[in-house]
XYZ file of C-alpha atoms in Angstrom:
416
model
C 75.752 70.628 46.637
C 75.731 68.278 43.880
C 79.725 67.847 43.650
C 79.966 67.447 48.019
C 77.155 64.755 47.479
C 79.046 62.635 45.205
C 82.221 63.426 47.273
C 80.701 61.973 50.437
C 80.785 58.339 50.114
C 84.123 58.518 48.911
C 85.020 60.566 51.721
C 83.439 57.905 54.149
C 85.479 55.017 52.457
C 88.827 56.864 52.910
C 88.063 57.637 56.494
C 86.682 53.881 56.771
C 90.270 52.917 55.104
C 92.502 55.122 57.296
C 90.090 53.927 59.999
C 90.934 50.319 59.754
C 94.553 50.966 59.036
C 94.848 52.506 62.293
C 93.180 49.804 63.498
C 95.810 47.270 62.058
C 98.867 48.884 63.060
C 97.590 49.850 66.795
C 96.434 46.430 67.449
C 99.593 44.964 65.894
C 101.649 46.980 68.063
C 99.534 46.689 71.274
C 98.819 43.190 70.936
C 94.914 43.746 71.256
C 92.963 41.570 68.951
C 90.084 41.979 70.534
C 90.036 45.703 69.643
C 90.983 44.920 66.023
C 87.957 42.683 66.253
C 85.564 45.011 67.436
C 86.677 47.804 64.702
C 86.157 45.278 61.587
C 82.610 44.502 62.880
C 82.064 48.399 62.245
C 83.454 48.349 58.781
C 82.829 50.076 56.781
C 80.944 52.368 58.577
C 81.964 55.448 61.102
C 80.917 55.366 64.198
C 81.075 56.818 67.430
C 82.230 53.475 69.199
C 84.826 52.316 66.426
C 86.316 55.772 67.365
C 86.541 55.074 70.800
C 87.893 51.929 70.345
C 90.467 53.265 68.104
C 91.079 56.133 70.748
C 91.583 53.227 73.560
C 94.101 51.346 71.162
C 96.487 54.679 70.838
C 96.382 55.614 74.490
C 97.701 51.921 75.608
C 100.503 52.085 72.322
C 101.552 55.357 73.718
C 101.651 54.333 77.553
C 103.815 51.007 76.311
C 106.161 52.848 74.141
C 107.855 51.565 71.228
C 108.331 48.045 70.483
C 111.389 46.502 71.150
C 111.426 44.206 67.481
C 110.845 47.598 66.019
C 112.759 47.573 63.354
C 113.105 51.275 61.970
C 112.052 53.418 65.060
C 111.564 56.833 62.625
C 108.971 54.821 60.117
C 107.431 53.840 63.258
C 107.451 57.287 64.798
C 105.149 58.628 61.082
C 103.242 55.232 61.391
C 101.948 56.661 64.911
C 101.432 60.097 64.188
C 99.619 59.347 61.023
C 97.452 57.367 63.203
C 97.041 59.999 65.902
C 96.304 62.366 63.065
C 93.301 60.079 61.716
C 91.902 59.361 65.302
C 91.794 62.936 66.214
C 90.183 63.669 62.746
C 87.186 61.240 63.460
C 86.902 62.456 66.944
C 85.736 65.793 65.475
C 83.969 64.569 62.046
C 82.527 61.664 63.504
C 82.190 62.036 67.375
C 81.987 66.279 67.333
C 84.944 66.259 69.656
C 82.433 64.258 72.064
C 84.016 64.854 76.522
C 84.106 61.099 77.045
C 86.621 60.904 74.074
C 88.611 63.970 74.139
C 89.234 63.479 78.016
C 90.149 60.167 77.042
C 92.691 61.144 75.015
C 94.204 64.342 76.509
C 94.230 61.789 79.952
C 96.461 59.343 78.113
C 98.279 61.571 76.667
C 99.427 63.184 79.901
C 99.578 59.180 81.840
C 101.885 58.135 79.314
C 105.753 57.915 80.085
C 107.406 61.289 79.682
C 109.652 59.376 76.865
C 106.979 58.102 74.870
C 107.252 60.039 72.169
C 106.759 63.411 73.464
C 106.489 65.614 71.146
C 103.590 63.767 69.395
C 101.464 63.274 71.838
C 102.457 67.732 72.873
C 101.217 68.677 68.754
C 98.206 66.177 69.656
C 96.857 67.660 72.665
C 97.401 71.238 71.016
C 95.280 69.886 67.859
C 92.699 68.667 69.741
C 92.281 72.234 71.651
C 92.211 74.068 68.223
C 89.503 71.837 66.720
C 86.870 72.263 69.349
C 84.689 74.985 69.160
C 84.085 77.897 70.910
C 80.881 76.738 71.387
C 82.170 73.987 73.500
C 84.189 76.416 76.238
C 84.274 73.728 79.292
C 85.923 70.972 76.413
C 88.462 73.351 75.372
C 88.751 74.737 78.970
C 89.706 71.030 79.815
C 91.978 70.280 77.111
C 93.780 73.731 77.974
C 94.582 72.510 81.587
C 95.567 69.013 80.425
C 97.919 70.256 77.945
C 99.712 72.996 80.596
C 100.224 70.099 82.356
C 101.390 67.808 79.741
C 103.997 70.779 78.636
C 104.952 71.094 82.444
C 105.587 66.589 82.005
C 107.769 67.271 79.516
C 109.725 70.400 80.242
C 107.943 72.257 77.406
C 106.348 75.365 79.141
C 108.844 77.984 77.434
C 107.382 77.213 74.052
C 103.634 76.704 75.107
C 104.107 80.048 77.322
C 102.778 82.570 74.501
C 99.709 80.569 74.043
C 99.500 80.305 78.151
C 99.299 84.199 78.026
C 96.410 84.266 75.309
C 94.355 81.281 76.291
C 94.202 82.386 79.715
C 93.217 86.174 79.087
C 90.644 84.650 76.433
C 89.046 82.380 79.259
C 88.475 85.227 81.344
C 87.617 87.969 79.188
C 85.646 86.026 76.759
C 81.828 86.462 78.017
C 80.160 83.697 75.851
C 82.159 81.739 77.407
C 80.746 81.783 80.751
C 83.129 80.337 83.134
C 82.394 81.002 86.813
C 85.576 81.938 89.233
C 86.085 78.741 90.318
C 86.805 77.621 87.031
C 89.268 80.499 86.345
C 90.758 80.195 89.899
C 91.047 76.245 88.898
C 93.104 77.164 85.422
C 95.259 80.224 87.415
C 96.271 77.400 90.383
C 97.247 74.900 87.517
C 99.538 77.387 85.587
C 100.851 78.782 88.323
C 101.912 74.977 89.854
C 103.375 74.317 86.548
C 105.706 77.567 85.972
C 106.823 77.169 89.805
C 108.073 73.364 89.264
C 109.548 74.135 86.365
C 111.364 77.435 88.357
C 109.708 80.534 85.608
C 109.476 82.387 88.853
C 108.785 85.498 87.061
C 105.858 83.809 85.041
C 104.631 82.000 87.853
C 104.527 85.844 89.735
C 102.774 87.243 86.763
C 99.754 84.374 86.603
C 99.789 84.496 90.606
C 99.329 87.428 90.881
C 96.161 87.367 88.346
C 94.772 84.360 89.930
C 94.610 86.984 93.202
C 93.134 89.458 91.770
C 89.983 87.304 91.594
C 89.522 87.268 95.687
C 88.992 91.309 95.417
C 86.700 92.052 97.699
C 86.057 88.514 99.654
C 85.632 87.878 102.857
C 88.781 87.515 105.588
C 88.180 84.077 105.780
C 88.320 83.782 102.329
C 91.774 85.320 101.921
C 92.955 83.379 104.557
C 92.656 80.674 102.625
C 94.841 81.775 100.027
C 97.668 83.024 102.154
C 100.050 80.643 101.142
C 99.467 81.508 97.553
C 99.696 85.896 98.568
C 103.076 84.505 100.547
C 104.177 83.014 97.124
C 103.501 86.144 95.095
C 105.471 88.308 97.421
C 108.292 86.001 98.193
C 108.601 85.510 93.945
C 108.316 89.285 93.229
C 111.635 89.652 95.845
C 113.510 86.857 94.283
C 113.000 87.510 90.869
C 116.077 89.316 89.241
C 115.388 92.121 87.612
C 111.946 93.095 89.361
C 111.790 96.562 91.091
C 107.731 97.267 90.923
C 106.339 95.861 93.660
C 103.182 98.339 94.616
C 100.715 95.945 92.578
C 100.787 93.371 95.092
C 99.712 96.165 97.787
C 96.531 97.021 95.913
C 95.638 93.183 96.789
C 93.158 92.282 98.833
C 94.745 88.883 99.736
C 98.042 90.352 100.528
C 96.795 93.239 102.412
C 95.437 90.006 104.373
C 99.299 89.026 105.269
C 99.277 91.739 107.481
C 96.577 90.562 109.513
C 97.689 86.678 109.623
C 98.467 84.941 112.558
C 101.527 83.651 111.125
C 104.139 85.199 111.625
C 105.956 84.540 108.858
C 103.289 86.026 106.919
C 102.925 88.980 108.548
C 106.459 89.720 108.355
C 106.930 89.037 104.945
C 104.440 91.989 104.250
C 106.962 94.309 106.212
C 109.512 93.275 104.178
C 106.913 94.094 100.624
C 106.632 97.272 102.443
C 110.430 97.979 102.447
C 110.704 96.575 99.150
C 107.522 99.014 97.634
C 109.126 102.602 99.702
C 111.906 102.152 101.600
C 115.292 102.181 101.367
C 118.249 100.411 102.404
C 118.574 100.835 105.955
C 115.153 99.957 106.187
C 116.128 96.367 105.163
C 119.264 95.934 106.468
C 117.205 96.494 110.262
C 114.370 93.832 109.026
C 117.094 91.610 108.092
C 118.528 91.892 111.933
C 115.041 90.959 112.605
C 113.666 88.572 110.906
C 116.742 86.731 109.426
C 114.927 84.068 110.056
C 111.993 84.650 108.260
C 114.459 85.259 105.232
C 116.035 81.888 105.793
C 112.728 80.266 105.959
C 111.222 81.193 102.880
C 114.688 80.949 100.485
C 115.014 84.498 100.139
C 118.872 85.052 99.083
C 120.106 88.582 101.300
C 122.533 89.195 98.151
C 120.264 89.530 95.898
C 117.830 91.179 98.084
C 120.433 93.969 99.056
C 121.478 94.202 95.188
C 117.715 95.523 94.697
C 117.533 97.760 98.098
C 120.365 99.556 96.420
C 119.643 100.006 93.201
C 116.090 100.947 94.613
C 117.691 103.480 97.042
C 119.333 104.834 94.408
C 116.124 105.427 92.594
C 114.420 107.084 95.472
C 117.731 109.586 95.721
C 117.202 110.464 91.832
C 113.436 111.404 92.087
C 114.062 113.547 95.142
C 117.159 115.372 93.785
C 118.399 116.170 90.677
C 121.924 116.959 90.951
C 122.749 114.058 93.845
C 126.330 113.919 95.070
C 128.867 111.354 94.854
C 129.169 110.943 98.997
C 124.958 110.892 99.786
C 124.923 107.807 97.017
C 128.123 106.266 99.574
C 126.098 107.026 102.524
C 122.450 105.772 101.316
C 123.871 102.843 99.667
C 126.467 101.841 102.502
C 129.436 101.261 99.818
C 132.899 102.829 99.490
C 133.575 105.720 97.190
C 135.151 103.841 94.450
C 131.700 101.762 93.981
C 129.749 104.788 93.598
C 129.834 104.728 89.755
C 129.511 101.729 89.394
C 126.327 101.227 91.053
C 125.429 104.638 89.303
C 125.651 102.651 86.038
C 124.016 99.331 87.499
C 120.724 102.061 87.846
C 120.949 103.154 84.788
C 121.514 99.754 82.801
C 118.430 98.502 85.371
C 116.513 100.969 83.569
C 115.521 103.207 86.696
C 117.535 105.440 86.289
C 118.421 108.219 83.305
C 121.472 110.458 84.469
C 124.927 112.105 83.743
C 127.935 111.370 86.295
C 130.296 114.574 86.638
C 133.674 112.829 87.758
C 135.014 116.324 88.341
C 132.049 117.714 90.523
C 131.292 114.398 92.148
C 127.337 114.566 91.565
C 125.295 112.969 88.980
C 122.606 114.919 87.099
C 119.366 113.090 86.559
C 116.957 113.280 83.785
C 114.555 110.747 84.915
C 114.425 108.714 87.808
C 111.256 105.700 88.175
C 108.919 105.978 90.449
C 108.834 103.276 92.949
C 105.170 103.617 93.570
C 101.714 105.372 92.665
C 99.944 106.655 95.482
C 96.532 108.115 94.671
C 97.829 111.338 95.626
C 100.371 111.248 92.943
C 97.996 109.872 90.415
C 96.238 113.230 91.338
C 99.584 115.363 90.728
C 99.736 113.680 87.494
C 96.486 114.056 86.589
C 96.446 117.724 87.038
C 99.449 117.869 84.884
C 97.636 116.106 81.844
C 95.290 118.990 82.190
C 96.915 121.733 82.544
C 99.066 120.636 79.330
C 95.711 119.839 78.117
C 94.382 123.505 78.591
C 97.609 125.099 77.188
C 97.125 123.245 74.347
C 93.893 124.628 74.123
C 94.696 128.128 74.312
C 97.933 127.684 71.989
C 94.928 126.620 69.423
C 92.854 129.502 70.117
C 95.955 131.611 69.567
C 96.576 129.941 66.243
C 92.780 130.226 65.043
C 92.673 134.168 65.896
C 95.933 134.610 64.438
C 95.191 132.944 61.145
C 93.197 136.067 59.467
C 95.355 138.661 60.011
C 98.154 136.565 58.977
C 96.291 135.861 55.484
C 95.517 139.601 55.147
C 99.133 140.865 55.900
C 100.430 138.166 52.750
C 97.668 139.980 50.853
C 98.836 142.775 51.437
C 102.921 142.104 50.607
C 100.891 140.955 47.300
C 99.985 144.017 46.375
């Protein structure tokens, strides 16, 4: 206790030092005497309002850039981040990461000109979420959104989407927290607009479909209002490559709702997730006579859409047949008999498909074939599987255990 007491006032001169450096280089750059003024009438002490001030003079050097006369831009470029560095430290030793400055600085961070120099003011925003404390939740909930959106400014979301993923689960799972739905629903609507300008359709499905999840069990009205968004999650599911689960979205209250909807675009739509969840591709070729204009409406390319009824009709053949003939996979999958291996292979490179193709039999045998869906019926089937293996195991146990004496007595006996 001793040693920090004697370390403290030299600690408060260095910060008073850095503070007024800061000072001298924002103020020269911005042009602002009157800030520079106001921080030497704090020297040398640390206070709340010579970190605001400070704050203030970064945010307008940031939103104006880099000088012109600037003579070496990279010494400039360390000159700022130094600075950032020391206002961001006072905002937490001096200010304890105080709203009115944090949102002041994560809100000029994400005004400022995407080309103002954005990868500082990106590491700043992220610093300034890791040093407030849990025990702050709605700060760091704040500085969360304003930093997806800042990454979204400047076309960094790939990098920030790992933390996305963990930031998000922790906001919703962490109880001490104690954000209401609204608040979650807030941060879901904000990743989900970011990922879908930036065109991560498959991450924008993923958090779209969790920011659904939290109307379970509301009121029709309700999911009316989110149509739009249920419309979104089934529309992204079809168009994203490489996608061939689609009986989540059915367990959803909200797009159960598209069913019901007076639009008809809507309610089409969820015949088309029905095709897409058990049907096969006849099934969409006759919705697509239908409703081709539904398809044109909401960007839906028919390519890629009949790529996936194939390779999905495909699937459904393998699970319901094990030995499936070259001329049923022509038929199902409307193509001649010279594409049927290749589509065979498409299956099984799709990963829904394990099987064999016998060139002189014409079939192919399958070992495993995905199921498209789980019904509760077949989680039933499945379930009484895992106990009859269960009980099996059981008596192959009991076996053992009553066998294991007489074995022991019959090597006594060969012993003697």
């Amino acid at each position: 206790d001793g040693v920090r007491a004697r370390r403290a006032p030299r600690m408060t001169a260095m910060l008073s030092d850095e503070l007024a450096a800061t000072a001298r280089f924002l103020v020269q750059t911005e042009g602002n005497g009157a800030i520079l003024a106001d921080l030497e009438a704090t020297q040398p002490a640390l206070t709340p309002a010579a970190t605001e001030s400070a704050a203030r003079a970064l945010v307008a050097t940031l939103a104006a850039g880099a000088p012109a006369n600037a003579e070496d831009s990279e010494a400039f470029r360390a000159s700022l981040s130094g600075c950032i560095h020391v206002v961001i430290s006072l905002t937490h030793s001096v200010c304890g990461m105080s709203d009115e400055i944090v949102d002041l600085l994560t809100d000029g961070f994400l005004a400022a000109p995407a080309e103002s120099f954005p990868e500082e003011r990106l590491r700043a925003t992220v610093m300034l979420y890791n040093l407030t404390a849990e025990g702050q939740p709605l700060t760091r909930y704040r500085v969360f959104l304003q930093l997806v959106r800042l990454a979204a400014k400047l076309s960094r979301l790939p990098a920030l989407l790992p933390s996305m993923h963990a930031a998000s689960e922790r906001f919703v799972t962490a109880a001490h927290w104690d954000l209401d739905v609204p608040q979650i629903r807030t941060m879901y609507d904000t990743i989900v607009e970011a990922l879908h300008d930036a065109n991560m359709t498959k991450e924008s499905y993923y958090f779209n479909g969790r920011r659904l999840a939290t109307y379970q069990g509301c009121k029709e009205e309700e999911l009316d209002g989110v149509g739009a968004a249920a419309a979104d999650a089934v529309s992204d599911a079809i168009r994203t490559a490489g996608l061939y689960r689609f009986d989540d979205l059915l367990d959803l209250d909200a797009v159960q709702q598209l069913e019901k909807s007076s639009n008809p675009t809507y309610a089409a739509l969820y015949k088309l997730l029905v095709v897409f969840v058990g049907g096969m591709l006849a099934d969409y070729v006759a919705f697509r006579q239908e409703h081709a204009a539904v398809l044109e409406e909401l960007k839906i390319d028919d390519a890629l859409c009949l790529e996936k009824m194939r390779l999905l009709t495909f699937t459904s053949l393998a699970r319901d047949c094990q030995d499936v003939k070259y001329e049923e996979v022509s038929r199902y999958l409307e193509i001649s008999s010279e594409q049927v291996e290749e589509w065979i292979i498409r299956g099984i490179r799709a990963g829904l498909v394990d099987a064999k193709m016998n060139q002189v039999t014409q079939t192919v045998t399958v070992h495993r074939a995905s199921q498209r869906s789980f019904t509760k019926d077949q989680w039933d089937v499945l379930l009484g599987r895992v106990k009859l293996w269960e009980r099996n195991v059981s008596d192959l146990l009991r076996m053992l255990r009553l066998a294991k004496p007489a074995a022991a007595k019959a090597l006594a006996d060969a012993a003697h």
